[in-house]
Structures are given as structure tokens and as C-alpha cells.
Short mmCIF file of C-alpha atoms in Angstrom, two decimals:
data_model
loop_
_atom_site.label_atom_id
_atom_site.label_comp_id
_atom_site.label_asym_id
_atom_site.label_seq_id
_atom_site.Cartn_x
_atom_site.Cartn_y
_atom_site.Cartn_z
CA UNK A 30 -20.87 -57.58 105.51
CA UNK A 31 -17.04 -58.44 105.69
CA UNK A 32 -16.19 -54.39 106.13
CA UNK A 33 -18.27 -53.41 108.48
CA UNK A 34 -17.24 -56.42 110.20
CA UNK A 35 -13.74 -54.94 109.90
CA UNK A 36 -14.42 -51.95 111.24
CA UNK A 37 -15.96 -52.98 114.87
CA UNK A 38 -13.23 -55.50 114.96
CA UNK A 39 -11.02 -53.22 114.90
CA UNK A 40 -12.59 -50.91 117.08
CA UNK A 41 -13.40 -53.72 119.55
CA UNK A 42 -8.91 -54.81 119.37
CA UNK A 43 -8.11 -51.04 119.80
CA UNK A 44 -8.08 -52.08 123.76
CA UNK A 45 -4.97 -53.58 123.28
CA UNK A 46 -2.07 -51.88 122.82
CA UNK A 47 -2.03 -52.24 118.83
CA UNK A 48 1.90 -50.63 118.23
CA UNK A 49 2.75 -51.52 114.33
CA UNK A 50 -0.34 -53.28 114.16
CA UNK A 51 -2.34 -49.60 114.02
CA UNK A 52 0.40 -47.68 112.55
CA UNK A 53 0.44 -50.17 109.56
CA UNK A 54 -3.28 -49.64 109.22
CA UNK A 55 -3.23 -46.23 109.21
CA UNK A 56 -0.36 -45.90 106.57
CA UNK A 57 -2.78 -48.03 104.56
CA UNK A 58 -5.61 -45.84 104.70
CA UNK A 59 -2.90 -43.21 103.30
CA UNK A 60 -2.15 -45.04 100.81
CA UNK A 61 -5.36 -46.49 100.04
CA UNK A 62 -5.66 -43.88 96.95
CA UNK A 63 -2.68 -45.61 94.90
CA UNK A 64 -2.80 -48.83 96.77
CA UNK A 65 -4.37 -50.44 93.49
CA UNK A 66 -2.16 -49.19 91.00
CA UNK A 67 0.93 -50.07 92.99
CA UNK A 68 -0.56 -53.47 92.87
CA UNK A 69 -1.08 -53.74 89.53
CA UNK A 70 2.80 -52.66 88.88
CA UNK A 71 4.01 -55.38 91.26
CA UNK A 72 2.08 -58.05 89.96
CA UNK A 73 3.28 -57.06 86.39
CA UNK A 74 6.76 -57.18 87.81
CA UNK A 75 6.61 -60.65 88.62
CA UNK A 76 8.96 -63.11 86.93
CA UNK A 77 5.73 -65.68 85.96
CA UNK A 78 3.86 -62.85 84.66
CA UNK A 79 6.97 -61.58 82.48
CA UNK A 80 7.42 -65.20 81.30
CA UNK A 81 3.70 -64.99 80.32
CA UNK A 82 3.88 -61.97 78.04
CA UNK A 83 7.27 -63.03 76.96
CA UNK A 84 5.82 -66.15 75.76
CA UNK A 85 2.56 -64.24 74.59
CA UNK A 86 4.76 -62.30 72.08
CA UNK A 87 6.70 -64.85 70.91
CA UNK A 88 3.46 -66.58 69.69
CA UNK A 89 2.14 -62.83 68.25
CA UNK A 90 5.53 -63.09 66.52
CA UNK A 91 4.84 -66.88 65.02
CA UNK A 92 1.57 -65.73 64.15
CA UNK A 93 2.90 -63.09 61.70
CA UNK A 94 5.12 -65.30 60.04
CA UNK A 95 1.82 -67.85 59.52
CA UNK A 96 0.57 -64.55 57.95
CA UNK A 97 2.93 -64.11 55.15
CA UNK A 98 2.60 -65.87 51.87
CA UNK A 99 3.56 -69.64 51.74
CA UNK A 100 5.37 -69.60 48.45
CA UNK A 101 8.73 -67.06 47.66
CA UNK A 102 9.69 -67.11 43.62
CA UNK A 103 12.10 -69.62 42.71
CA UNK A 104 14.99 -68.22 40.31
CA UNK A 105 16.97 -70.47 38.14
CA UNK A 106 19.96 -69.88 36.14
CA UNK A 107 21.83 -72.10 33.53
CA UNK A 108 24.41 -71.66 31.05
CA UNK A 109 26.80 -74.52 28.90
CA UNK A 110 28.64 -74.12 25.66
CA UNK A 111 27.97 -76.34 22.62
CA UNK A 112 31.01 -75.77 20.15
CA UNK A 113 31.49 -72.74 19.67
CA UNK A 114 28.04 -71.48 21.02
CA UNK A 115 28.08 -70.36 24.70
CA UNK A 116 24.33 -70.85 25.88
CA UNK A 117 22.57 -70.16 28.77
CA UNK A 118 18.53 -69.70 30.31
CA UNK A 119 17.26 -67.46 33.32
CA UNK A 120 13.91 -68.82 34.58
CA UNK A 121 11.65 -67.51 37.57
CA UNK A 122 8.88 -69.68 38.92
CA UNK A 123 6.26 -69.03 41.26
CA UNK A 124 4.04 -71.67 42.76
CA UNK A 125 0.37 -70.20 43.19
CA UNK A 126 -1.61 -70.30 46.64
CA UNK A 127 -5.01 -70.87 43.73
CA UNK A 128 -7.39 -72.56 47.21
CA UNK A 129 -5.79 -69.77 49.38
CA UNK A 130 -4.35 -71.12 51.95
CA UNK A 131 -3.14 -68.06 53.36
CA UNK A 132 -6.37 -66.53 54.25
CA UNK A 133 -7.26 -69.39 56.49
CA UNK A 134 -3.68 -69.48 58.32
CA UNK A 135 -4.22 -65.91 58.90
CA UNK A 136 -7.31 -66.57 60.50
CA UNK A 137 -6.12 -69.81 62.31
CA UNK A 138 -2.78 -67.06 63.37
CA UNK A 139 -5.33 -64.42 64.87
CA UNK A 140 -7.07 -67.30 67.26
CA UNK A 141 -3.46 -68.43 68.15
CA UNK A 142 -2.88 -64.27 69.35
CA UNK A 143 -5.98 -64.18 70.94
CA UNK A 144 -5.39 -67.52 72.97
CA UNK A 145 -1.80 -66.24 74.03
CA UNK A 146 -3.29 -63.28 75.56
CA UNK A 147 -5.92 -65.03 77.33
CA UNK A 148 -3.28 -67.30 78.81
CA UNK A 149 -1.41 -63.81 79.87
CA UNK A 150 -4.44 -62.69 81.39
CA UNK A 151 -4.88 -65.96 83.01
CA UNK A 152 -1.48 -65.91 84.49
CA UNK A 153 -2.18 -62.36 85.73
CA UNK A 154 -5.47 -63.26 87.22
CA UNK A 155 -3.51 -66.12 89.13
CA UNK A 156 -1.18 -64.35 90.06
CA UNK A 157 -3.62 -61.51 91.69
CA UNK A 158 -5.20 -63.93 93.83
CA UNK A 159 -1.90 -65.58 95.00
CA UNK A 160 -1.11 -62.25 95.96
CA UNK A 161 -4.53 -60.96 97.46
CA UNK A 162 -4.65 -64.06 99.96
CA UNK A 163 -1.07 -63.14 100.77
CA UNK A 164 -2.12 -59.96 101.61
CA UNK A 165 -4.90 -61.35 103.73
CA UNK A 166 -3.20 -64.02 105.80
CA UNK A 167 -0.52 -61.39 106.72
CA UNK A 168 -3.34 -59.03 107.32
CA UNK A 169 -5.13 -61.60 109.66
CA UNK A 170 -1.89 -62.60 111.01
CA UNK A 171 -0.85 -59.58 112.28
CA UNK A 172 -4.23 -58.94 114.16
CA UNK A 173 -4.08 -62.40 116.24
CA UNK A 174 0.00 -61.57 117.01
CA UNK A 175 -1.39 -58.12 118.26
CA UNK A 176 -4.07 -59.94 120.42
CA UNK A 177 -1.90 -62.93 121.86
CA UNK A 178 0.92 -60.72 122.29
CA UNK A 179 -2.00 -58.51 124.37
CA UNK A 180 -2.92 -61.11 126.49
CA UNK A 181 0.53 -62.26 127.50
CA UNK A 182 1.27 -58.77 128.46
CA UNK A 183 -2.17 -58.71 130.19
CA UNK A 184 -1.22 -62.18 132.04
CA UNK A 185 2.27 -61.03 133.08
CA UNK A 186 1.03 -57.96 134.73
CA UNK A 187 -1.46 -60.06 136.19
CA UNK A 188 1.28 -62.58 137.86
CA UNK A 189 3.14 -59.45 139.41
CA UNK A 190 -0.05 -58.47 141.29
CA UNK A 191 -0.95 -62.19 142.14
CA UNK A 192 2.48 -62.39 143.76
CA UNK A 193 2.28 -59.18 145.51
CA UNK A 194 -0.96 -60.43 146.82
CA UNK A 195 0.29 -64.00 147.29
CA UNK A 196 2.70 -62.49 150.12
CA UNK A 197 0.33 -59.81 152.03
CA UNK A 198 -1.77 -63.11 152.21
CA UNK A 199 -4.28 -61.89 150.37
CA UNK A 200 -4.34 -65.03 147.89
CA UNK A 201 -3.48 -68.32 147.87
CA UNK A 202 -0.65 -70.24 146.51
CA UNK A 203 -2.87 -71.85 144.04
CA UNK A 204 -4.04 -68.76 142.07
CA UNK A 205 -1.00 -67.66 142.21
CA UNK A 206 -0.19 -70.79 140.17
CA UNK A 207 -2.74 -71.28 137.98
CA UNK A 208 -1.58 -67.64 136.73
CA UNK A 209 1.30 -69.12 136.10
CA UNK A 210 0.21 -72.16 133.93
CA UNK A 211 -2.22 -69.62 132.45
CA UNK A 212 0.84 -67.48 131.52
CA UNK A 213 2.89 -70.45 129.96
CA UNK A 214 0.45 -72.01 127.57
CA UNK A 215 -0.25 -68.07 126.42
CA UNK A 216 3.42 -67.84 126.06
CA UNK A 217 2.98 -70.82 123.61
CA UNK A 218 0.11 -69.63 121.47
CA UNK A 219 2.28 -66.68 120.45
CA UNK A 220 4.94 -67.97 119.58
CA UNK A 221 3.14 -70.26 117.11
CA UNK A 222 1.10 -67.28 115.95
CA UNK A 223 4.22 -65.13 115.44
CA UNK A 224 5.40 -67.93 113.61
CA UNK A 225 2.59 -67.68 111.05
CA UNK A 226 3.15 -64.22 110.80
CA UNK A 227 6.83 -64.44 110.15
CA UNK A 228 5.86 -66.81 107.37
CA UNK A 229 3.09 -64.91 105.83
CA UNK A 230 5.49 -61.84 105.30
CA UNK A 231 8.11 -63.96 103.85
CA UNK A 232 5.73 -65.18 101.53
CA UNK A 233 4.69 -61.11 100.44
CA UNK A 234 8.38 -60.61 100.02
CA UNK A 235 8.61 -63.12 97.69
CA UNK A 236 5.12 -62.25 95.77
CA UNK A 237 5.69 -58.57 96.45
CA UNK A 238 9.91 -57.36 96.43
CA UNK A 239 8.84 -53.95 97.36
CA UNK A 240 6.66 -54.62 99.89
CA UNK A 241 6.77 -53.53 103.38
CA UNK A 242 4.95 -53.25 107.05
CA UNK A 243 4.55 -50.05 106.59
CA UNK A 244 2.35 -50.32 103.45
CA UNK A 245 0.21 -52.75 105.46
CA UNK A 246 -2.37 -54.39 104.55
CA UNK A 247 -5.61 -54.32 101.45
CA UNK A 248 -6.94 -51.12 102.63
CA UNK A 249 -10.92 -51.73 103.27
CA UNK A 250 -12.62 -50.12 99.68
CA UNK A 251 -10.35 -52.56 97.90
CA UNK A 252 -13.46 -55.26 98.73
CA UNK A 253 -16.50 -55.03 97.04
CA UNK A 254 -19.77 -54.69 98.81
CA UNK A 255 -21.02 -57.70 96.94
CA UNK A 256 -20.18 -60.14 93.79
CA UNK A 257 -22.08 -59.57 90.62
CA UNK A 258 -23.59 -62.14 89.15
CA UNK A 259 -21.47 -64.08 86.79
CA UNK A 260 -23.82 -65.32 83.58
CA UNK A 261 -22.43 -68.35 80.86
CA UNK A 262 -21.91 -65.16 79.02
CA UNK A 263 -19.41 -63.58 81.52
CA UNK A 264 -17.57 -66.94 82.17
CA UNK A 265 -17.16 -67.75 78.36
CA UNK A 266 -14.95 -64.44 78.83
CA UNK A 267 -13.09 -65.90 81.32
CA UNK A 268 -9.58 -66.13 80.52
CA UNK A 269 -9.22 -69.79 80.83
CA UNK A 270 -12.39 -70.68 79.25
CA UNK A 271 -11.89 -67.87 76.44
CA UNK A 272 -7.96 -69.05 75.59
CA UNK A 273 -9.94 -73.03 75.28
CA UNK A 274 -12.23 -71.24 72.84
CA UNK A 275 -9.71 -69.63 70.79
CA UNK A 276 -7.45 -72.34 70.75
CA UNK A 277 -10.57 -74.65 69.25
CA UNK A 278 -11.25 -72.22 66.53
CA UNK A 279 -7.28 -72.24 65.51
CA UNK A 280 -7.84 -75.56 64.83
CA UNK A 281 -10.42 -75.34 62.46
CA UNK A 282 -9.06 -73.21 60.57
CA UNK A 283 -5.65 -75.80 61.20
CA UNK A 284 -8.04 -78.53 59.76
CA UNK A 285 -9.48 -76.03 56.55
CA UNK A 286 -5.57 -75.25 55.75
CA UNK A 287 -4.76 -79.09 55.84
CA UNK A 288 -7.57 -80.04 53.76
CA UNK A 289 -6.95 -77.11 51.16
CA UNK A 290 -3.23 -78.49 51.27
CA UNK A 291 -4.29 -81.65 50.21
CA UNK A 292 -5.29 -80.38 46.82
CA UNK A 293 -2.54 -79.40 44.08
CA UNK A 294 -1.41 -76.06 43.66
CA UNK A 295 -0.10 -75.08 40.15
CA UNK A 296 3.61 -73.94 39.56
CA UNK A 297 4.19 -71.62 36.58
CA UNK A 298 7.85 -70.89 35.28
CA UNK A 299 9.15 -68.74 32.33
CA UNK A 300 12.69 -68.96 30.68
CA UNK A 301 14.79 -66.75 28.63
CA UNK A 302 17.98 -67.19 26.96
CA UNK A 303 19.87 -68.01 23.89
CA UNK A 304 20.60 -71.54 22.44
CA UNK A 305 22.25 -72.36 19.37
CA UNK A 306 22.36 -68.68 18.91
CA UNK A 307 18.87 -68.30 18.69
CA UNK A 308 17.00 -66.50 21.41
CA UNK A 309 14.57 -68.79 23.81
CA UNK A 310 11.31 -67.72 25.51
CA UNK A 311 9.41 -70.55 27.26
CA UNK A 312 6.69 -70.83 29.35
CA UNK A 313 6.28 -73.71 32.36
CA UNK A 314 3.47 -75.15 34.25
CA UNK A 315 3.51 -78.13 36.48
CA UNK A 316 0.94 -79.56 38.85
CA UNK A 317 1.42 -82.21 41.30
CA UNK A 318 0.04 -85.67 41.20
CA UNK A 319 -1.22 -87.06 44.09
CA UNK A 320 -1.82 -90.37 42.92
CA UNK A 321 0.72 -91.99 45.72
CA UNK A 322 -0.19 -89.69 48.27
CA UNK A 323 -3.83 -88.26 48.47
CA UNK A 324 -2.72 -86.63 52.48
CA UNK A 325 -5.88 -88.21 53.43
CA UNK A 326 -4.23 -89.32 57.22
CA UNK A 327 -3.26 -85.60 57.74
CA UNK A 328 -6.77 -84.26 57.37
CA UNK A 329 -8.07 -86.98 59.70
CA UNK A 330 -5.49 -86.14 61.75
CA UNK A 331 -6.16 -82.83 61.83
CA UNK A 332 -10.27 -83.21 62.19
CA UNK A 333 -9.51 -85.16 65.00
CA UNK A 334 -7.22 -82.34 67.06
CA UNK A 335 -10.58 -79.98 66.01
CA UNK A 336 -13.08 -82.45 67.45
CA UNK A 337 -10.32 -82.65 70.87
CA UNK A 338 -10.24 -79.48 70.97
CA UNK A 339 -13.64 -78.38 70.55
CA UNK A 340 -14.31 -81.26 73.84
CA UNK A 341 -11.70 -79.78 75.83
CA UNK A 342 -13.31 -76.34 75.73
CA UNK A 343 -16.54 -77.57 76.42
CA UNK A 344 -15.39 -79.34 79.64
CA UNK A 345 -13.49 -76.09 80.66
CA UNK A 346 -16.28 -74.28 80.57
CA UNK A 347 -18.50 -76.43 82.60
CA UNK A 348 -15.52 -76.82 85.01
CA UNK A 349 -15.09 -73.19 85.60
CA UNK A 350 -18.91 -72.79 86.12
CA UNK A 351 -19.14 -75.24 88.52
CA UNK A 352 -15.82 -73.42 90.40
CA UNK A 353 -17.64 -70.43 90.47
CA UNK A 354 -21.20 -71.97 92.03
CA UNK A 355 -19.01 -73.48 94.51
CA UNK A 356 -16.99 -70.24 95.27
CA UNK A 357 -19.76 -67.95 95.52
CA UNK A 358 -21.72 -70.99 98.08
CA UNK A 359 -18.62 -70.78 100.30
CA UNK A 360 -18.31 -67.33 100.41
CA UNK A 361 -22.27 -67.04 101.54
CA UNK A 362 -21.57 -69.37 104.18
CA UNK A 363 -18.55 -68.04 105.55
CA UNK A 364 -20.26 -64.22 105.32
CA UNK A 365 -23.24 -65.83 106.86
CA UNK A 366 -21.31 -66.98 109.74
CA UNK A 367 -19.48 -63.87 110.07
CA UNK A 368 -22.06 -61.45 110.46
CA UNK A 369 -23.88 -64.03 112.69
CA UNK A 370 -20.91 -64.15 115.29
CA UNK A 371 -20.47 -60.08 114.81
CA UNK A 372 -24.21 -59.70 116.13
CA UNK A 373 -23.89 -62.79 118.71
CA UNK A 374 -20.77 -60.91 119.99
CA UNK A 375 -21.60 -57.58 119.09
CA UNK A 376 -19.70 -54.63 120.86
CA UNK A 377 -19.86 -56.71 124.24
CA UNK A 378 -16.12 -57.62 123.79
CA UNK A 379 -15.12 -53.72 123.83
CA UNK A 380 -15.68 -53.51 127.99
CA UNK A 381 -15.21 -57.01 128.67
CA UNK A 382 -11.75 -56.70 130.13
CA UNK A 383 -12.60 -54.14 132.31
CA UNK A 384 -15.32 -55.76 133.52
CA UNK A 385 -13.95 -58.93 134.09
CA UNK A 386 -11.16 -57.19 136.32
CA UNK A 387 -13.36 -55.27 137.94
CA UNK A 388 -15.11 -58.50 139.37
CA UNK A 389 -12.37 -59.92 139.91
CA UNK A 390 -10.95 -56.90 141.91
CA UNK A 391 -14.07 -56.64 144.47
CA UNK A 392 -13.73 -60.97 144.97
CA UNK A 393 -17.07 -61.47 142.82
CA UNK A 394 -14.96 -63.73 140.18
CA UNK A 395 -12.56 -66.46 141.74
CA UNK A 396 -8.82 -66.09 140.30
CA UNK A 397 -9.53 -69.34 138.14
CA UNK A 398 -12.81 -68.33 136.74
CA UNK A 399 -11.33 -64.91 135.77
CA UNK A 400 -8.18 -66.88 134.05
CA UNK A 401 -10.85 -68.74 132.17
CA UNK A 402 -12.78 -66.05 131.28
CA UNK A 403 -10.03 -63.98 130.10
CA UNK A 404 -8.61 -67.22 127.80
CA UNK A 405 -12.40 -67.47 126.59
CA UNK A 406 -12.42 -63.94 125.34
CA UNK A 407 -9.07 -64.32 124.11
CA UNK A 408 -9.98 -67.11 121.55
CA UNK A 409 -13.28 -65.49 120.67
CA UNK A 410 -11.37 -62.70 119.09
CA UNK A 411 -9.13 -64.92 117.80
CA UNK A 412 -11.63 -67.18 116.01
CA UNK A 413 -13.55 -64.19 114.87
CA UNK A 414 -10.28 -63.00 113.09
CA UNK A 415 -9.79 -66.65 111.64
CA UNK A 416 -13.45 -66.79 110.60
CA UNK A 417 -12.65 -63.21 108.85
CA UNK A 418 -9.81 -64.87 107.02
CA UNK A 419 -12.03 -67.44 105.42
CA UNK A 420 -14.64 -64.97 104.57
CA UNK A 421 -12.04 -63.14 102.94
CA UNK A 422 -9.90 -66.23 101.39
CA UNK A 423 -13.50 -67.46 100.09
CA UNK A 424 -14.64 -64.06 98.78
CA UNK A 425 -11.33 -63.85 96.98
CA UNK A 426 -12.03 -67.19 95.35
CA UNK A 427 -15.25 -66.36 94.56
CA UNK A 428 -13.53 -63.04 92.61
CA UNK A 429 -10.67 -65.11 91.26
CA UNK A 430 -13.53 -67.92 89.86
CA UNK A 431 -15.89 -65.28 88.23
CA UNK A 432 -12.46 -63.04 86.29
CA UNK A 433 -13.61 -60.30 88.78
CA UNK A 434 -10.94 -60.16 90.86
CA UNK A 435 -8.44 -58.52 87.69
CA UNK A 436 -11.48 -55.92 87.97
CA UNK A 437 -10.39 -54.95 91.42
CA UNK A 438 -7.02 -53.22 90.42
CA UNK A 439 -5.98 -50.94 87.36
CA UNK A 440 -5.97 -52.62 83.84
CA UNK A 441 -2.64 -54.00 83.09
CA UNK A 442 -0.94 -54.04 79.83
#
């Protein structure tokens, strides 16, 4: 698996000189115990994720008001004079919700909440895995620097004692020059590898303000052993897939209120006052007439938006179960191919070095053959750390695609 492949790599690179590399990994360890929870804090902390929630409670804040009852009283007041009579009337009216319309936008308001926070969630579960492959690509990064950076030092030292041995005439001119070219095109590699890791920490200071070298990298129990299974069930919860749901529900109850706004709704008044110098009492009631306007287009308007939505949903979900087949596929091929090249390669790469100078030492390996063989291990550790990347970039997909990956750090509010 992925960790234990972690651990003998990093056993098999402690034969370099590992300098921040190590100390970074050890202050991880440290920290491993609030690791998650200082995640979770930073990811909250993030401007998209507080636009998310912002924009979350401003629709928990239109729901309410889609809540409260659609018709207020109306007062009316009215006074003339008539001769020598001053007269005047005080009515109230109140139009009556008699299909009750505002039992079905309360339930069409409580889908529009629950969508909102999915889409939160969402945005938090994005976020999390912009952020986890962040962490990984630095993490990865920072191993191949250490190597490179190794091997140059390795090649250098290596020139000095060609040299030495180029003038006691103990070696020719042209080992002493294929050193040489070795050296240059090993100068090259890192610089283009320090290069990616200069980027990939620019890219964690952006994700992650607060976030250092010296809080390193995932610490090792932040992976799983394996992925559970995700079911229809658990991907009809998934964020995406659950905010498609809600949102199609809002709209039938949209469609309901439309319909039930379609039919009249009774207004009843009652006046009092004094006319003529007689008191008044009257009763009103008035009822629309939709005779030029039956709202017919509005309700097939609206059935239409239901019938939309209820499609869109439905392709959602599909989508994301066919992202999550094809996640968890990758993810068995790349940790297929990683534990196959840990037991091809083994712990053979831990004595290697010495062994290969040793040969070279006594004359049993020529000066080129023991430049190529040094390059040779070189980029086997170098694709075994890219081939860990993968695994880990595809096992974070694989996360991300099932909603597991929010599982992974503390529940945020």
C-alpha cells in the first residue's frame, strides 16, 4: 500500500543527506496529532469558502422571508364633509391565503436551505482536494530536490577525485570528462526540479497563508488504508448530486405554489364610520376574475423548470458515478504499479551507492559504466517518487469523487 511504500522510501533516501527535507518530516510527525484540525481551520479561512457560506446565508435569509405570510392587512381611511356634516370611514382588509400557498413556499424555502448548504459543502470538498494535492506535489517535490540535489553533490565530489586521479595518471582524460558532462546535465535536472518545488510552495501559500516548511507535509495516518465502497446511496449524498436533488424538489413545490396562485383568493374588508350623521358598519368581499388571464403560461412555465430540473439531477448523478468508477480504476492501477516497482526494487537501492563505488574503487566498473549506473539509480528513485505522486493525486481523486475526502479532516461548520 501507498504508506508502507512511504516508509521504505524514505528509509531507502535517508542515504542522502536529507537537511530540511527530514527535519520537515519530522516536525510533521509532531504535529501529526492537530495536523487535521489545523486543516480544517485553513480551508474554512479561505476567501471561496467564505464566499460560499456568505452566499449560503444569504439564501437561509431569502428563505425566511418565502416563509412569512404573503398577504399584510390593508388599512384605509376616508373622510369628506357634505354641508354641514363632516364624514368619514376606517376600513381594514385582509386578503386570505384560502389554497395555502404558504405551506408549499415554506417547503419549496427549506429545499432552497438545504441546496445552499450542499453547495457550501461542495465548495469545501473542492477546496480540500485543491489543497490535499497541493500538499502532495510539494511533498513529492521536495523528495526529488533532496535526491537531485544528492546526486550533484555526489557527482561534484566525484570530479575532485577524478581530477586528482586524472594527474597521478591514474585515469584518463576521458573519464575525467564524461564526469564532467555527467555533472552538467545533473546540474540541469535540479534546477528544473527546484523549480517545481519553488512553484508548488507558492501555490500552498496561496491555498494555505499560514503555512510553512516547517509544518511539512500530510503526515502518513492522514491516508486511509483503503476506500470504502461508495453505493448509489452514498453518492446521492454527495454534495453535488444532493444540492441537484434539493434544488429539483424546490421546484415542485415552485410549480404547486404557481398553480395554487392561479386560483382566486378572496379579499374581505370591513368599514366603520359616520355618514350623514348616522353611524356606518359595512362588510366587503371581493374575488378576482380571471376571465382575461387564467396564468395558464406560468404554470407551464413552471412544470417545465420541474421537469429541467428533475433531468439535470438525474444526469448529475450518473455523472458523478461514473467519476467515481473511474477514480477508484485509476487509483488501483497506479497502487498496483506502485507496490509492483516497491517489490521489483525492494530495499536493493539502500546499498547501491556503496556498492557501486566500491566497484568502481577496485577497477571492476569502468568510470562510464559507474556514471551510468549512478544516473540509472538516480531516476529510479526519482520515478518511484513521481509514480508515488500519482498514486497519491489518484487516491485523492478517488476520495474527492466518493465525498470521502471531507471525512479525512474535522467536521467544519
Amino acid at each position: 500500500m501507498t504508506n508502507l511504500f512511504l516508509k521504505r522510501l524514505t528509509g531507502a533516501i535517508r542515504c542522502f543527506p536529507l537537511g530540511v527535507v527530514c527535519a520537515s518530516f519530522l516536525q510533521s510527525q509532531a504535529l501529526a496529532g492537530d495536523w487535521n484540525s489545523w486543516l480544517a481551520t485553513q480551508i474554512n479561512q479561505h476567501p471561496d469558502v467564505l464566499e460560499a457560506k456568505e452566499r449560503w446565508q444569504g439564501v437561509n435569509a431569502n428563505a425566511e422571508a418565502m416563509g412569512q405570510p404573503i398577504y399584510n392587512p390593508a388599512l384605509s381611511v376616508g373622510a369628506d364633509r357634505n354641508g354641514d356634516e363632516n364624514n368619514y370611514v376606517v376600513g381594514l382588509e385582509q386578503t386570505i391565503d384560502l389554497w395555502d400557498r404558504r405551506s408549499v413556499n415554506t417547503k419549496q424555502a427549506a429545499y432552497l436551505k438545504t441546496a445552499a448548504m450542499h453547495m457550501y459543502k461542495q465548495q469545501v470538498l473542492n477546496k480540500t482536494a485543491e489543497v490535499v494535492a497541493a500538499l502532495v506535489e510539494w511533498k513529492t517535490a521536495s523528495q526529488a530536490a533532496d535526491i537531485a540535489q544528492s546526486q550533484k553533490v555526489q557527482l561534484t565530489s566525484l570530479l575532485q577525485l577524478v581530477d586528482a586521479q586524472q594527474k597521478t595518471g591514474d585515469i584518463g582524460a576521458v573519464d575525467a570528462q564524461l564526469t564532467l558532462l555527467s555533472l552538467s546535465q545533473q546540474i540541469a535536472q535540479v534546477a528544473d526540479i527546484e523549480a517545481n518545488l519553488v512553484r508548488a510552495e507558492v501555490q500552498l501559500q496561496e491555498l494555505l497563508p499560514e503555512w510553512s516548511q516547517s509544518r511539512g507535509g500530510l503526515p502518513d495516518d492522514f491516508w486511509p488504508s483503503s476506500i470504502v465502497e461508495a453505493t448509489d446511496e452514498n453518492l446521492s449524498q454527495y454534495p453535488l448530486v444532493a444540492s441537484s436533488e434539493a434544488m429539483w424538489r424546490s421546484k415542485i413545490e415552485h410549480a404547486e405554489s404557481v398553480r395554487r396562485a392561479a386560483k382566486p383568493d378572496p379579499t374581505f374588508g370591513i368599514n366603520a364610520g359616520r355618514d350623514g350623521g348616522d353611524s356606518l358598519v359595512g362588510l366587503t368581499v371581493s374575488v378576482p376574475l380571471h376571465v382575461r388571464n387564467n396564468f395558464d403560461a406560468e404554470s407551464r412555465e413552471a412544470q417545465s423548470l420541474e421537469l429541467e430540473a428533475e433531468a439535470q439531477w438525474i444526469a448529475t448523478f450518473r455523472k458523478q458515478r461514473v467519476n467515481w468508477r473511474a477514480a477508484r480504476s485509476s487509483w488501483q492501477r497506479y497502487e498496483y504499479h506502485l507496490n509492483s516497482w516497491q517489490s521489483l526494487l525492494g530495499n536493493r537501492v539502500n546499498n547501491s551507492e556503496q556498492l557501486l563505488e566500491r566497484q568502481w574503487k577496485s577497477g571492476d566498473l569502468s568510470t562510464p559504466n559507474y556514471l551510468l549506473a549512478l544516473n540509472q539509480r538516480t531516476e529510479s528513485l526519482l520515478a518511484g517518487i513521481e509514480l508515488e505522486k500519482q498514486a497519491l493525486l489518484a487516491l485523492t481523486e478517488a476520495l474527492y469523487q466518493s465525498g470521502q475526502l471531507a471525512t479525512l479532516i474535522q467536521p467544519m461548520n
